[in-house]
Short mmCIF file of C-alpha atoms and ligand atoms in Angstrom, two decimals:
data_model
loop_
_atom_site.label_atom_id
_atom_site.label_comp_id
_atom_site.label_asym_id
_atom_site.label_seq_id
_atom_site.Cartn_x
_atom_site.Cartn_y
_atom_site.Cartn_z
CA UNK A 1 15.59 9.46 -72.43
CA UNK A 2 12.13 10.14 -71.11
CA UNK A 3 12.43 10.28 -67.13
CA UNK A 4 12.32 14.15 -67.61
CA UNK A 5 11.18 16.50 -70.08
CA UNK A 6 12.59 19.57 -71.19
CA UNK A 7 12.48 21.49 -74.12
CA UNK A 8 15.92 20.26 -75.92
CA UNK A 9 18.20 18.44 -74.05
CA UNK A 10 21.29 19.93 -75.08
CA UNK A 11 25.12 18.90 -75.26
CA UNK A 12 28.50 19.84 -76.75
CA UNK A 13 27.54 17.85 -80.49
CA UNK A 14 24.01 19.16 -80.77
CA UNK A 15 25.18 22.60 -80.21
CA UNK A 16 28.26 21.92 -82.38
CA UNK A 17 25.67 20.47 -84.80
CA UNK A 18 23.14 23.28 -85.27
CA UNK A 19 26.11 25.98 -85.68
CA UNK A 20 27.14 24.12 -88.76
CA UNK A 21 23.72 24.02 -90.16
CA UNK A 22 22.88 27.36 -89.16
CA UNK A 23 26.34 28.83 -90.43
CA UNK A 24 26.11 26.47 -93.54
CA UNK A 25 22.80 28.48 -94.45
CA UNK A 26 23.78 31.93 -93.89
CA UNK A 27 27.08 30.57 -96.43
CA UNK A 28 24.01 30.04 -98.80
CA UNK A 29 21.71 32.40 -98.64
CA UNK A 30 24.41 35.27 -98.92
CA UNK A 31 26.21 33.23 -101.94
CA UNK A 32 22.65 32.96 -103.57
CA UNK A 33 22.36 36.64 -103.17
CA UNK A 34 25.39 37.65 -104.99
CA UNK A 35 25.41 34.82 -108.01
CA UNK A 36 21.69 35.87 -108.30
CA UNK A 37 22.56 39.51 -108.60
CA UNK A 38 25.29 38.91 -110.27
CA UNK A 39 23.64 37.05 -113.17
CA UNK A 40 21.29 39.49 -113.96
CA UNK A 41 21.33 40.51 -117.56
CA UNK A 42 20.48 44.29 -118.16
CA UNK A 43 16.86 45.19 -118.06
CA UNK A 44 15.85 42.23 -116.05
CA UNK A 45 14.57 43.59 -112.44
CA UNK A 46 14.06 41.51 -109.75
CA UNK A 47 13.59 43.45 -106.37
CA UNK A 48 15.88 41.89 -103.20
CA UNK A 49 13.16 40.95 -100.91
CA UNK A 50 12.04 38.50 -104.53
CA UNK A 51 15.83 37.32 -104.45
CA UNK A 52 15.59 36.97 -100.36
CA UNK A 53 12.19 34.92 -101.58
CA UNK A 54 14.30 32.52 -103.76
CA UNK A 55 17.40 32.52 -101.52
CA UNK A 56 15.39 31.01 -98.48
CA UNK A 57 12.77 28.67 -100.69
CA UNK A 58 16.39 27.30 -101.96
CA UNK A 59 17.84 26.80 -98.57
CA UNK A 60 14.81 24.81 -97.35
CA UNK A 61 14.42 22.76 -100.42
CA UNK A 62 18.07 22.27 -100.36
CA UNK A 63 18.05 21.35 -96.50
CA UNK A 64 15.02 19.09 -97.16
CA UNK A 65 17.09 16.95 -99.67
CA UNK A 66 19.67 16.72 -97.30
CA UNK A 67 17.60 15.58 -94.28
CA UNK A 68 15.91 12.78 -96.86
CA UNK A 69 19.36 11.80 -97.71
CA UNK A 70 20.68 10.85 -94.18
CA UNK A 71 18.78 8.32 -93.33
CA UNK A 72 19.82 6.00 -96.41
CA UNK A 73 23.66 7.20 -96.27
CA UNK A 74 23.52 5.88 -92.64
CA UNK A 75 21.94 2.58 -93.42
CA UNK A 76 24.62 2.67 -96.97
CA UNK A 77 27.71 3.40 -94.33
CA UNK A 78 28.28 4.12 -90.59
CA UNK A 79 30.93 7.24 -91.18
CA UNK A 80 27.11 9.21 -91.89
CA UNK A 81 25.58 7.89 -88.57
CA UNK A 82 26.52 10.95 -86.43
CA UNK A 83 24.37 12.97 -88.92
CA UNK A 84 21.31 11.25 -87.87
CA UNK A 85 21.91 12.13 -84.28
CA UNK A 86 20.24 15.09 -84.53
CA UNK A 87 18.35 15.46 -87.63
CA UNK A 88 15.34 16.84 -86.21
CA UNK A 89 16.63 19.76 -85.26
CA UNK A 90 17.14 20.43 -89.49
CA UNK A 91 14.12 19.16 -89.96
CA UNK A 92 13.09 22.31 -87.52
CA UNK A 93 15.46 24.64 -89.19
CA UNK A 94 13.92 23.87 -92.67
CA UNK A 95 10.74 24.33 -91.68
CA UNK A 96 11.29 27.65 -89.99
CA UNK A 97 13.55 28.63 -93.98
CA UNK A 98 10.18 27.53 -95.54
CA UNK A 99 8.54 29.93 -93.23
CA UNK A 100 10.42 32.86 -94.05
CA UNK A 101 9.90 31.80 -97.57
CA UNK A 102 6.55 31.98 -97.33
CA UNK A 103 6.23 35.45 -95.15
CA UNK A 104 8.00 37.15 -97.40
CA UNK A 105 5.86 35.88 -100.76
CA UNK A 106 2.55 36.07 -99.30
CA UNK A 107 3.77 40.15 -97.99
CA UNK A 108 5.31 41.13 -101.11
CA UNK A 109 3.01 39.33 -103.84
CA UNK A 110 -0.08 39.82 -102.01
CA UNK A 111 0.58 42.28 -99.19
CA UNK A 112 -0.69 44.79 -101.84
CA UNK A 113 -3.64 43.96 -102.34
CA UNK A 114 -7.30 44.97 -100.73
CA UNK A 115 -8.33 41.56 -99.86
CA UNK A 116 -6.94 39.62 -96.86
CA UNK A 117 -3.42 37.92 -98.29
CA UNK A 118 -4.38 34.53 -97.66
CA UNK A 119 -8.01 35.12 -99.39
CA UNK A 120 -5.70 36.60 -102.37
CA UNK A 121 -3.13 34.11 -102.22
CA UNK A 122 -5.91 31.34 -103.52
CA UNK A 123 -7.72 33.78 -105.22
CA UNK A 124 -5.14 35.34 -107.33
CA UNK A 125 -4.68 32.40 -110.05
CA UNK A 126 -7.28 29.76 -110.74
CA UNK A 127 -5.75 28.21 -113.62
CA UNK A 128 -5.66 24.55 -112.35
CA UNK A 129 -5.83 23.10 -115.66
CA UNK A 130 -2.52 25.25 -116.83
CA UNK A 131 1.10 23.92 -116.26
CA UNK A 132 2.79 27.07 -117.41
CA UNK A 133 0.19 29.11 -115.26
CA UNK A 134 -0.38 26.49 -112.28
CA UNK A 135 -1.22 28.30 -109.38
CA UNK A 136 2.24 26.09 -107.82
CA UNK A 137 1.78 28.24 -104.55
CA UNK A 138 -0.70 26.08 -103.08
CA UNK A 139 1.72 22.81 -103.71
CA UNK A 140 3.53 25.09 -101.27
CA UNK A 141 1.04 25.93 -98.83
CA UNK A 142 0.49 22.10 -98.64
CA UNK A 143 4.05 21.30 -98.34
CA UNK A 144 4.36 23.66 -95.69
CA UNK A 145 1.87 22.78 -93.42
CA UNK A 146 2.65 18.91 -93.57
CA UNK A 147 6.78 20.28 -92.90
CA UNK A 148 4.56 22.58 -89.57
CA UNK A 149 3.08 19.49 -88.55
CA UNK A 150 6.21 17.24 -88.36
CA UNK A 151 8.18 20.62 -86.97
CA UNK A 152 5.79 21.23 -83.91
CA UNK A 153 5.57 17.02 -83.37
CA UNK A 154 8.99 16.35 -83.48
CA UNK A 155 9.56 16.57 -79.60
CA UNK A 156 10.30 13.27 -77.72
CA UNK A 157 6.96 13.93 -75.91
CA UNK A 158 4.86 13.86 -79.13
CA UNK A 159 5.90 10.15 -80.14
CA UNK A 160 4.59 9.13 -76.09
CA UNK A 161 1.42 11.18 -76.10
CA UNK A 162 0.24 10.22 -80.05
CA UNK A 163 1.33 7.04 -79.82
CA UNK A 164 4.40 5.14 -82.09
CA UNK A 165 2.11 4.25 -84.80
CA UNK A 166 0.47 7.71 -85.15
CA UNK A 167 3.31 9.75 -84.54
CA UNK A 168 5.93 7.88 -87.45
CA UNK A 169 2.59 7.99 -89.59
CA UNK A 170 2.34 11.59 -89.59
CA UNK A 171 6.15 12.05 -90.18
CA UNK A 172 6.14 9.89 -92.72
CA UNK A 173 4.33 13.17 -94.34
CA UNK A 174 7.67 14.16 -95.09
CA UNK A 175 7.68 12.38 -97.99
CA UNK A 176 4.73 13.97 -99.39
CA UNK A 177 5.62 17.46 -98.33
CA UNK A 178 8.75 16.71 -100.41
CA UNK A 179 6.97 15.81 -103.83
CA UNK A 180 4.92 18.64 -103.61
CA UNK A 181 7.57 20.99 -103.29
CA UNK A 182 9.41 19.49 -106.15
CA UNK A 183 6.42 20.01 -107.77
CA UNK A 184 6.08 24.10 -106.31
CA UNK A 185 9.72 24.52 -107.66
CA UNK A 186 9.11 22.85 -110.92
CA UNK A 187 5.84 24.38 -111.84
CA UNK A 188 6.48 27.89 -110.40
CA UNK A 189 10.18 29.11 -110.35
CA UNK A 190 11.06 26.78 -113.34
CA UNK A 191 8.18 28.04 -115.79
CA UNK A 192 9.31 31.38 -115.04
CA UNK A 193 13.09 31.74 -115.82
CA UNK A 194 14.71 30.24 -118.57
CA UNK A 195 17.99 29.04 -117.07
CA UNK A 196 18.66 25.69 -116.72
CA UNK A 197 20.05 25.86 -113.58
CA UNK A 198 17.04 25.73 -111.72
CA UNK A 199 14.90 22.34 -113.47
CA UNK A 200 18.35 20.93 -113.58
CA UNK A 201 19.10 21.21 -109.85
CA UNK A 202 15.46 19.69 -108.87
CA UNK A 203 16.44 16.72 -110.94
CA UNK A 204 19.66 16.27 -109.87
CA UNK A 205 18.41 16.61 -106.21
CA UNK A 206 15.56 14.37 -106.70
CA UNK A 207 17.88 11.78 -108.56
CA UNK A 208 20.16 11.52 -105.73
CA UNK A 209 17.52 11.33 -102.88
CA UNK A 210 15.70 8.66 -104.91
CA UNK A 211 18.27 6.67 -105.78
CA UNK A 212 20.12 6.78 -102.33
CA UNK A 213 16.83 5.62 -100.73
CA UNK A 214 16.62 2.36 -103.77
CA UNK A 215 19.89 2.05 -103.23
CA UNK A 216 20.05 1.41 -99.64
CA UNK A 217 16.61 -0.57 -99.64
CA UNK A 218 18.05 -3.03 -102.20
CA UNK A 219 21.83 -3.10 -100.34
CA UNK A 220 20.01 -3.55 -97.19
CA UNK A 221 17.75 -6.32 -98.61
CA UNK A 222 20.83 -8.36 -100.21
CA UNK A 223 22.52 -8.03 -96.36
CA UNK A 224 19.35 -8.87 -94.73
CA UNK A 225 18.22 -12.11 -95.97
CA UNK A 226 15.34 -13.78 -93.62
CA UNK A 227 17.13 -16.97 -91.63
CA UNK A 228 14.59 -20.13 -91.06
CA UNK A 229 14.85 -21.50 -87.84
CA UNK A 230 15.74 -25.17 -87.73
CA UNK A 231 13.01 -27.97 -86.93
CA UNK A 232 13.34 -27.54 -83.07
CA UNK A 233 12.31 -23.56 -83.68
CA UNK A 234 15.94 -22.26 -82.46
CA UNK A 235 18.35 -20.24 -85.58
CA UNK A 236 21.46 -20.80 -85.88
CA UNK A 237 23.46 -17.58 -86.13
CA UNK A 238 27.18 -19.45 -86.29
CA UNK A 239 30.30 -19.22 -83.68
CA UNK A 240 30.52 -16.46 -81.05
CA UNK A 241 33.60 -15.50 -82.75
CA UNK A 242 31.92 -13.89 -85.43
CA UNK A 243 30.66 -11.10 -83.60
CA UNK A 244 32.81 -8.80 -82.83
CA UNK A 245 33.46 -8.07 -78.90
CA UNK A 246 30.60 -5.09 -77.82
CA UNK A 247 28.82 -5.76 -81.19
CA UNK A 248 25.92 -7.64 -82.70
CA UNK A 249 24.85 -9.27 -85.76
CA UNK A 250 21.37 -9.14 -86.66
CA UNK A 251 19.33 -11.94 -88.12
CA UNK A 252 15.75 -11.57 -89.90
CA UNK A 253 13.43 -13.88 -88.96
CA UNK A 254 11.42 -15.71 -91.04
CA UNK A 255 8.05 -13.39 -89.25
CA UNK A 256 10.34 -10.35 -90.46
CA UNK A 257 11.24 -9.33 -86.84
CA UNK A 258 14.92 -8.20 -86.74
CA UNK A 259 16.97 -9.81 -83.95
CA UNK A 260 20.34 -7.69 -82.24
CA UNK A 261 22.53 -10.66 -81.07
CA UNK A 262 25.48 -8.78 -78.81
CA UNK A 263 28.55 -10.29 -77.50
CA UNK A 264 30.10 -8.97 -74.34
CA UNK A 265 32.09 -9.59 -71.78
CA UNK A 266 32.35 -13.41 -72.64
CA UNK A 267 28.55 -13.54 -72.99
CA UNK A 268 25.90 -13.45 -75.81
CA UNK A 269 22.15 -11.92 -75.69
CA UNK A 270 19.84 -10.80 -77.73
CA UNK A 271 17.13 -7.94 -77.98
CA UNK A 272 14.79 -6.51 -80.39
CA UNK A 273 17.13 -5.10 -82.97
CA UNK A 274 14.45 -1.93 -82.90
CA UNK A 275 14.43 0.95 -80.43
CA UNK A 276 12.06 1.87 -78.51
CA UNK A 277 12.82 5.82 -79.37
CA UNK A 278 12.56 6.15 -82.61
CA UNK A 279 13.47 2.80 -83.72
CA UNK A 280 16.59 3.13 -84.83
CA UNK A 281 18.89 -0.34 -85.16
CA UNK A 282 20.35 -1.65 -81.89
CA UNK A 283 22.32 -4.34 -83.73
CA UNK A 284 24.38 -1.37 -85.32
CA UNK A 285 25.42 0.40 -82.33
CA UNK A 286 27.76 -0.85 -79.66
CA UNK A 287 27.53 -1.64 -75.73
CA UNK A 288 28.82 1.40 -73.56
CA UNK A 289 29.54 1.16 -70.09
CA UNK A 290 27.89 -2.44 -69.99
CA UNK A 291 24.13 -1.65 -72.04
CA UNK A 292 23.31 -1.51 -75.48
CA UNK A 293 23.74 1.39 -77.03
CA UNK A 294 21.41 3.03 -79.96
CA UNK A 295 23.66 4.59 -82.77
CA UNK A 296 21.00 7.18 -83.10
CA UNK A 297 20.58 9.37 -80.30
CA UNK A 298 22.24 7.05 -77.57
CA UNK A 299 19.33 5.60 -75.62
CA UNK A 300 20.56 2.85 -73.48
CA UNK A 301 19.28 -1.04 -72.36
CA UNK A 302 21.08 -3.75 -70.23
CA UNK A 303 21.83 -6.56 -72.99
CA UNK A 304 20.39 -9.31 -70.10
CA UNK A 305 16.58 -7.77 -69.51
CA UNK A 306 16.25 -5.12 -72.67
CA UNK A 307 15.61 -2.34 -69.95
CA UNK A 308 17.15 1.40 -69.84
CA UNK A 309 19.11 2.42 -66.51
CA UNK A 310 17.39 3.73 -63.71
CA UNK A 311 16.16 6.19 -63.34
CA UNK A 312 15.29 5.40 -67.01
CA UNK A 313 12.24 3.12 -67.84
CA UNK A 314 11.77 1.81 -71.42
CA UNK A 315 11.89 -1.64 -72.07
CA UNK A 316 12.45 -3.43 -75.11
CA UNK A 317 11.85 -7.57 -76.13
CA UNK A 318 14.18 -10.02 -75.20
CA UNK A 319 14.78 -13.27 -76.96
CA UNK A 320 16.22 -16.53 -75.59
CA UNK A 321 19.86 -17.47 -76.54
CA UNK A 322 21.99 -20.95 -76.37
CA UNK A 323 25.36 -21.99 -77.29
CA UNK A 324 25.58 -25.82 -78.68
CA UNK A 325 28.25 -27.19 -80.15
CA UNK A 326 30.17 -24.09 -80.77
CA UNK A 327 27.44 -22.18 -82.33
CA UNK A 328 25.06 -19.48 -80.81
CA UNK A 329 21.94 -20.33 -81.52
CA UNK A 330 18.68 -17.69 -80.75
CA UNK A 331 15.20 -18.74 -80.50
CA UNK A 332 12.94 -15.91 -82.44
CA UNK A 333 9.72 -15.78 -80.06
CA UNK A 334 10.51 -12.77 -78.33
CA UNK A 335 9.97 -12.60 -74.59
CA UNK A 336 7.94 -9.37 -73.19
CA UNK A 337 9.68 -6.34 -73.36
CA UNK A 338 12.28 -6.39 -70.37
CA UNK A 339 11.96 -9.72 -69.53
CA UNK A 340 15.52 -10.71 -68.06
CA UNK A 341 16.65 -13.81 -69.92
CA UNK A 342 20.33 -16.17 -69.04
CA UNK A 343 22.59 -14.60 -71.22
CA UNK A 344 24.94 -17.67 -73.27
CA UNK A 345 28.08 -18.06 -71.21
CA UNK A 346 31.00 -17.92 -74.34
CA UNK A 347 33.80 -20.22 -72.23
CA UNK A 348 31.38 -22.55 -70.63
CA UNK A 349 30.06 -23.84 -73.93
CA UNK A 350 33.61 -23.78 -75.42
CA UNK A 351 34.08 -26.54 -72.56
CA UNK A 352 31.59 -28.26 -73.61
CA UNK B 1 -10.73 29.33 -106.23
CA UNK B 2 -13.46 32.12 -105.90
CA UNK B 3 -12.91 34.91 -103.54
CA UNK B 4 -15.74 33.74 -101.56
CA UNK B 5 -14.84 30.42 -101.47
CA UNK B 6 -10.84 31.40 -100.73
CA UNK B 7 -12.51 33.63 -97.66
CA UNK B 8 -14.10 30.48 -96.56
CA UNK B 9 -11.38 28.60 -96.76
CA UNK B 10 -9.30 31.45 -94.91
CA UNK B 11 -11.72 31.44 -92.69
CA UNK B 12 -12.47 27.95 -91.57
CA UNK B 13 -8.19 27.60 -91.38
CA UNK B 14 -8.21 30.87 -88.87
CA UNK B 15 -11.64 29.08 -86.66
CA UNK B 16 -9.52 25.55 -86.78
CA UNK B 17 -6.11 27.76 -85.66
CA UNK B 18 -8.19 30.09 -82.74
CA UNK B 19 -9.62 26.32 -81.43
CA UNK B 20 -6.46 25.22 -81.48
CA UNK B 21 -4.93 27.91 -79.37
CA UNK B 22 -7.75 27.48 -76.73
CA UNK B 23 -7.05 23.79 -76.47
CA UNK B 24 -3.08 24.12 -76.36
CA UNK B 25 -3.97 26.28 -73.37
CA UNK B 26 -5.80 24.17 -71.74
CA UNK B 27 -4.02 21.59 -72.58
CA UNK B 28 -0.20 22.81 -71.57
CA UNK B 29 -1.58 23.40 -67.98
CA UNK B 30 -3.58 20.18 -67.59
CA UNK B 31 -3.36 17.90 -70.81
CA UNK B 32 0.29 17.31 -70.41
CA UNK B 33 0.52 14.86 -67.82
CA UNK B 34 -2.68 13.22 -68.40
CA UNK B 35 -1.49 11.95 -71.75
CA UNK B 36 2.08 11.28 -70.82
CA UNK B 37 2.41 10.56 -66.56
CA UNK B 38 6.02 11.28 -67.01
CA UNK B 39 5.50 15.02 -68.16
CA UNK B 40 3.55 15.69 -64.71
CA UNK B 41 5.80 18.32 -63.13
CA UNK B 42 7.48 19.60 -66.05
CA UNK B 43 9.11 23.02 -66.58
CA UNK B 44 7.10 26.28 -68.42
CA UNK B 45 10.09 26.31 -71.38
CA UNK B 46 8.70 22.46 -72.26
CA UNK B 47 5.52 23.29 -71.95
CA UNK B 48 5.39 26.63 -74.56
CA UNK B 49 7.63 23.69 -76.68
CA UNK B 50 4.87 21.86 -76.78
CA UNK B 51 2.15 24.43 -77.15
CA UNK B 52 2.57 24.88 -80.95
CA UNK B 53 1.74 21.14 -81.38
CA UNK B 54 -1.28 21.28 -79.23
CA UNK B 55 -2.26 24.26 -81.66
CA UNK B 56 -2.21 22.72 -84.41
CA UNK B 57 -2.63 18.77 -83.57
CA UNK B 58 -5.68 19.48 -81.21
CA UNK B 59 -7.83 17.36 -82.82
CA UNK B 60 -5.80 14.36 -82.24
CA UNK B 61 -4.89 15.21 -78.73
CA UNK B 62 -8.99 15.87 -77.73
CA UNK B 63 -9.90 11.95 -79.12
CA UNK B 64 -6.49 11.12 -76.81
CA UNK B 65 -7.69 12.47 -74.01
CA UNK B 66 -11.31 10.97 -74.13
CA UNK B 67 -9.96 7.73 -74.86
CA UNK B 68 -6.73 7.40 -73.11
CA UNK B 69 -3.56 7.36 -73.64
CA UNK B 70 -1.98 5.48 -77.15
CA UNK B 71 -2.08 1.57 -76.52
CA UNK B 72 2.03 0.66 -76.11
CA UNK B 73 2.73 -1.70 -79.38
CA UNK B 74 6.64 -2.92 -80.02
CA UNK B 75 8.44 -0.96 -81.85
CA UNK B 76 9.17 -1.86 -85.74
CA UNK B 77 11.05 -0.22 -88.70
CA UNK B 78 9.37 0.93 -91.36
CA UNK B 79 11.01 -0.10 -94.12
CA UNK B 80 8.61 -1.74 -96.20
CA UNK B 81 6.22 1.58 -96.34
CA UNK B 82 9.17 3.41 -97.22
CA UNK B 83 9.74 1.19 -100.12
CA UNK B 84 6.21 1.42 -101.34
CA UNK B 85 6.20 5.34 -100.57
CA UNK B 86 9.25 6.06 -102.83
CA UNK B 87 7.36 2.95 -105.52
CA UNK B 88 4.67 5.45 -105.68
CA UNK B 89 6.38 8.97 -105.51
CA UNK B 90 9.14 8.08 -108.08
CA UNK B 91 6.38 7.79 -110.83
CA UNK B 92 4.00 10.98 -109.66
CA UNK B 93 7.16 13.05 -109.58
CA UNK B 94 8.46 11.56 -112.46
CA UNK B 95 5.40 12.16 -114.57
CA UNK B 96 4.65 15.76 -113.31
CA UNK B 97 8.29 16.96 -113.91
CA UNK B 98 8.18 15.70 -117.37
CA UNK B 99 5.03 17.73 -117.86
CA UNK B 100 6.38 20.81 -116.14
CA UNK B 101 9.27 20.38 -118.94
CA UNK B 102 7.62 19.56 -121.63
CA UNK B 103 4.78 22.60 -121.88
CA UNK B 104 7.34 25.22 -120.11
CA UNK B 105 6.70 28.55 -122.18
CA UNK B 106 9.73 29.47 -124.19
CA UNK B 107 9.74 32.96 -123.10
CA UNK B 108 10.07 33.17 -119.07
CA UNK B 109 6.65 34.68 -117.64
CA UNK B 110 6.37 38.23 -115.93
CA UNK B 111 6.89 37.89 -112.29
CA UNK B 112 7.84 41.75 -111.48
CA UNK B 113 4.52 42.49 -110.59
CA UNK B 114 3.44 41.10 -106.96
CA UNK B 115 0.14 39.55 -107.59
CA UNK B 116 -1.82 41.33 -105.73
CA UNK B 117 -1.75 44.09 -108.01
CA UNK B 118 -2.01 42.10 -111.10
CA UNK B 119 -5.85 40.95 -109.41
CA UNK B 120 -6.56 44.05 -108.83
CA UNK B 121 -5.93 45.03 -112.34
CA UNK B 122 -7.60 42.53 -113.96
CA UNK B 123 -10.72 42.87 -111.87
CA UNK B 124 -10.80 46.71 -112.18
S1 LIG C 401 16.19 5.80 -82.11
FE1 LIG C 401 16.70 7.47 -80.89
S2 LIG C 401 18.00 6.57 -79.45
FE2 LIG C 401 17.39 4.92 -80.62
#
């Protein structure tokens, strides 16, 4: 959490995390290597630094549909949560694949020539109004400075100093960095070779990505229903017993704010279901040592007042909470972030 | 693109980049802290972390500093513009891929030439 900055704050998983990703491309780009040389007929040349060219736009394009594809296998099923602990660094990884990608074309297709490579880079082809003979290299100059932009922002400190809003709004570029390079791949790479394998695996990628992301949208949306509160103002969520001990449900109110209604300890509360990091869902992680704990990266917040730890200082909103008759029952105004509310005593009301 | 207008365009990307550095300079040793009080005191390895940003977001960073930090507004998911980003990209992608497809030449093109040359030929 914020109290200190430093350039990555490091443990045991993220380390364990980036060797797998790092080791998981070098496994690629040497297996792309040999099936590509492999699978050359005779006669066809293809010089290694132009294999080394595919080899790493694959990786990143590859790594790209697997960072997309995280955040909706999360939402479709906890086992993927640990993946989105430290997804950033990938998305720093790919970016720095893309990169290399991009060195190496712009010094072997245009390191030859008189002009300045970037000049001859946009220079070279013109025909916009071609898709055989697009020039698909600027889809991937785009691509790759909206994938620079969300590299070099993707430190804790960028989301505080841009602001929330601006900072998700720029990463949110992701999205568009991605059709363009579909559109790089499938208008360069694909016009030039005939074998299947390459519009086939686009599709196939983009199928899966797309469909996980409906997919978990419309799951999420069946789960997720908006609750009205009754005529007093107060929702009924049902008996403490159905949330499990350390856990939370989490109700949608009817203004679309998600509630994160823990149990603990004998006690209810309830918080903003969103976190204040990068807002990732309260209500599915657990409480730890007595506070809330974030399933994404593991920022903290005492259940009673929606604040982190000292020496930690981020606050999240707080909503009111009452057990009648057997049922908890959660009022959806939410308080100011870290305003300490009365948590609902479990046994008292059972005496009731 | 034109030559001259792809040198423009080179060059106007190099001005915005060398701006960029100047700022990230500045702003590593002094910007820091102003934007984000918890950064004051920081260490050199979080600062040259955050120097690449500054490069390249200094135009967002400059309006920051002359008009304070970001207001704090609660936290929200996004879901609903992801739902209309992927209603919108679905189709686009959809539409251009079936293009690329459709008017793909049936012989592949000549790529063992790098580019550069290829202008050079056709201009000389
Ligand atoms: S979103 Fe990162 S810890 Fe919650």
């Amino acid at each position: 959490m914020s109290h200190q900055f430093t350039p990555v704050q490091w443990n045991g998983f993220k380390w364990r995390y980036d060797a797998i990703v790092l080791f998981g491309t070098i496994l690629f780009v040497a297996v792309f290597v040999g099936l590509t040389m492999a699978s050359r007929q005779p006669g066809e040349s293809l010089a290694p630094v132009q294999i080394l060219i595919r080899a790493f736009g694959a990786a990143a394009f590859l790594l790209l549909n697997i960072i997309l594809s995280i955040g909706p296998l999360a939402r479709i099923s906890a086992r993927f949560k640990p993946l989105l602990y430290n997804r950033r660094h990938m998305g720093v990884w790919c970016f720095s694949l893309a990169l290399t990608h991009a060195g190496l074309t712009l010094m072997w297709y245009q390191g030859f020539s008189a002009l300045n490579p970037v000049v001859a880079l946009f220079a070279s082809n013109v025909q916009y109004t071609s898709i055989a003979g697009f020039p698909f290299e600027s889809l991937g100059v785009a691509a790759l400075i909206l994938l620079a932009m969300l590299a070099v922002s993707s430190h804790d400190y960028w989301q505080a100093a841009l602001g929330a809003s601006v900072w998700k709004r720029i990463h949110m570029g992701v999205y568009v960095a991605y059709g363009l390079l579909v559109m790089h791949v499938m208008l360069g790479i694909v016009q030039e070779e005939k074998a299947e394998f390459y519009p086939a695996s686009v599709i196939g990628l983009f199928c899966i990505v797309a469909g996980l992301h409906i997919f978990s949208a419309f799951t999420g949306r069946v789960t997720d229903r908006r609750v009205k509160a009754s005529l007093d103002g107060w929702i009924n969520i049902g008996p403490p017993d159905k949330i499990a001990e350390n856990r939370a449900k989490i109700v949608r109110t009817e203004s679309d704010a998600r509630i994160a209604v823990f149990r603990y300890d004998g006690k209810i509360s309830a918080v903003s279901n969103v976190c204040a990091h990068q807002n990732g869902p309260l209500g599915e992680g657990r409480i730890v040592d007595g506070c809330i704990t974030c399933p994404w990266h593991g920022w903290q917040y005492r259940p009673e007042d929606g604040r982190s730890p000292a020496p930690f200082e981020e606050k999240i909103s707080t909503y009111r909470v009452q057990i009648d008759g057997g049922m908890v029952y959660v009022h959806p105004d939410p308080l100011p972030p870290g305003t300490p509310t009365k948590p609902a005593v479990i046994d008292e009301a059972a005496n009731v | 693109m034109s030559i001259a207008a792809a040198t423009a365009l080179a060059s106007a990307l190099g001005f915005y980049l060398l701006l960029g550095v100047v700022f990230a300079l500045y702003f590593i040793v002094f910007g820091v802290g102003r934007l984000v009080p918890a950064a004051k005191g920081s260490g050199i390895g979080f600062r040259l972390t955050i120097f690449w940003g500054a490069i390249i977001l200094w135009p967002v960073l400059l309006f920051r500093l002359l008009k304070g930090p970001a207001e704090l507004v609660p936290p929200r998911t996004w879901r609903r513009a992801h739902a209309r980003i992927w209603m919108v990209l679905i189709p686009l992608v959809a539409l251009g891929v079936m293009a690329a497809l459709m008017l793909r030449p049936a012989a592949p093109l000549n790529d063992a030439l790098p580019a550069g040359i290829m202008l050079e030929e056709a201009s000389s």
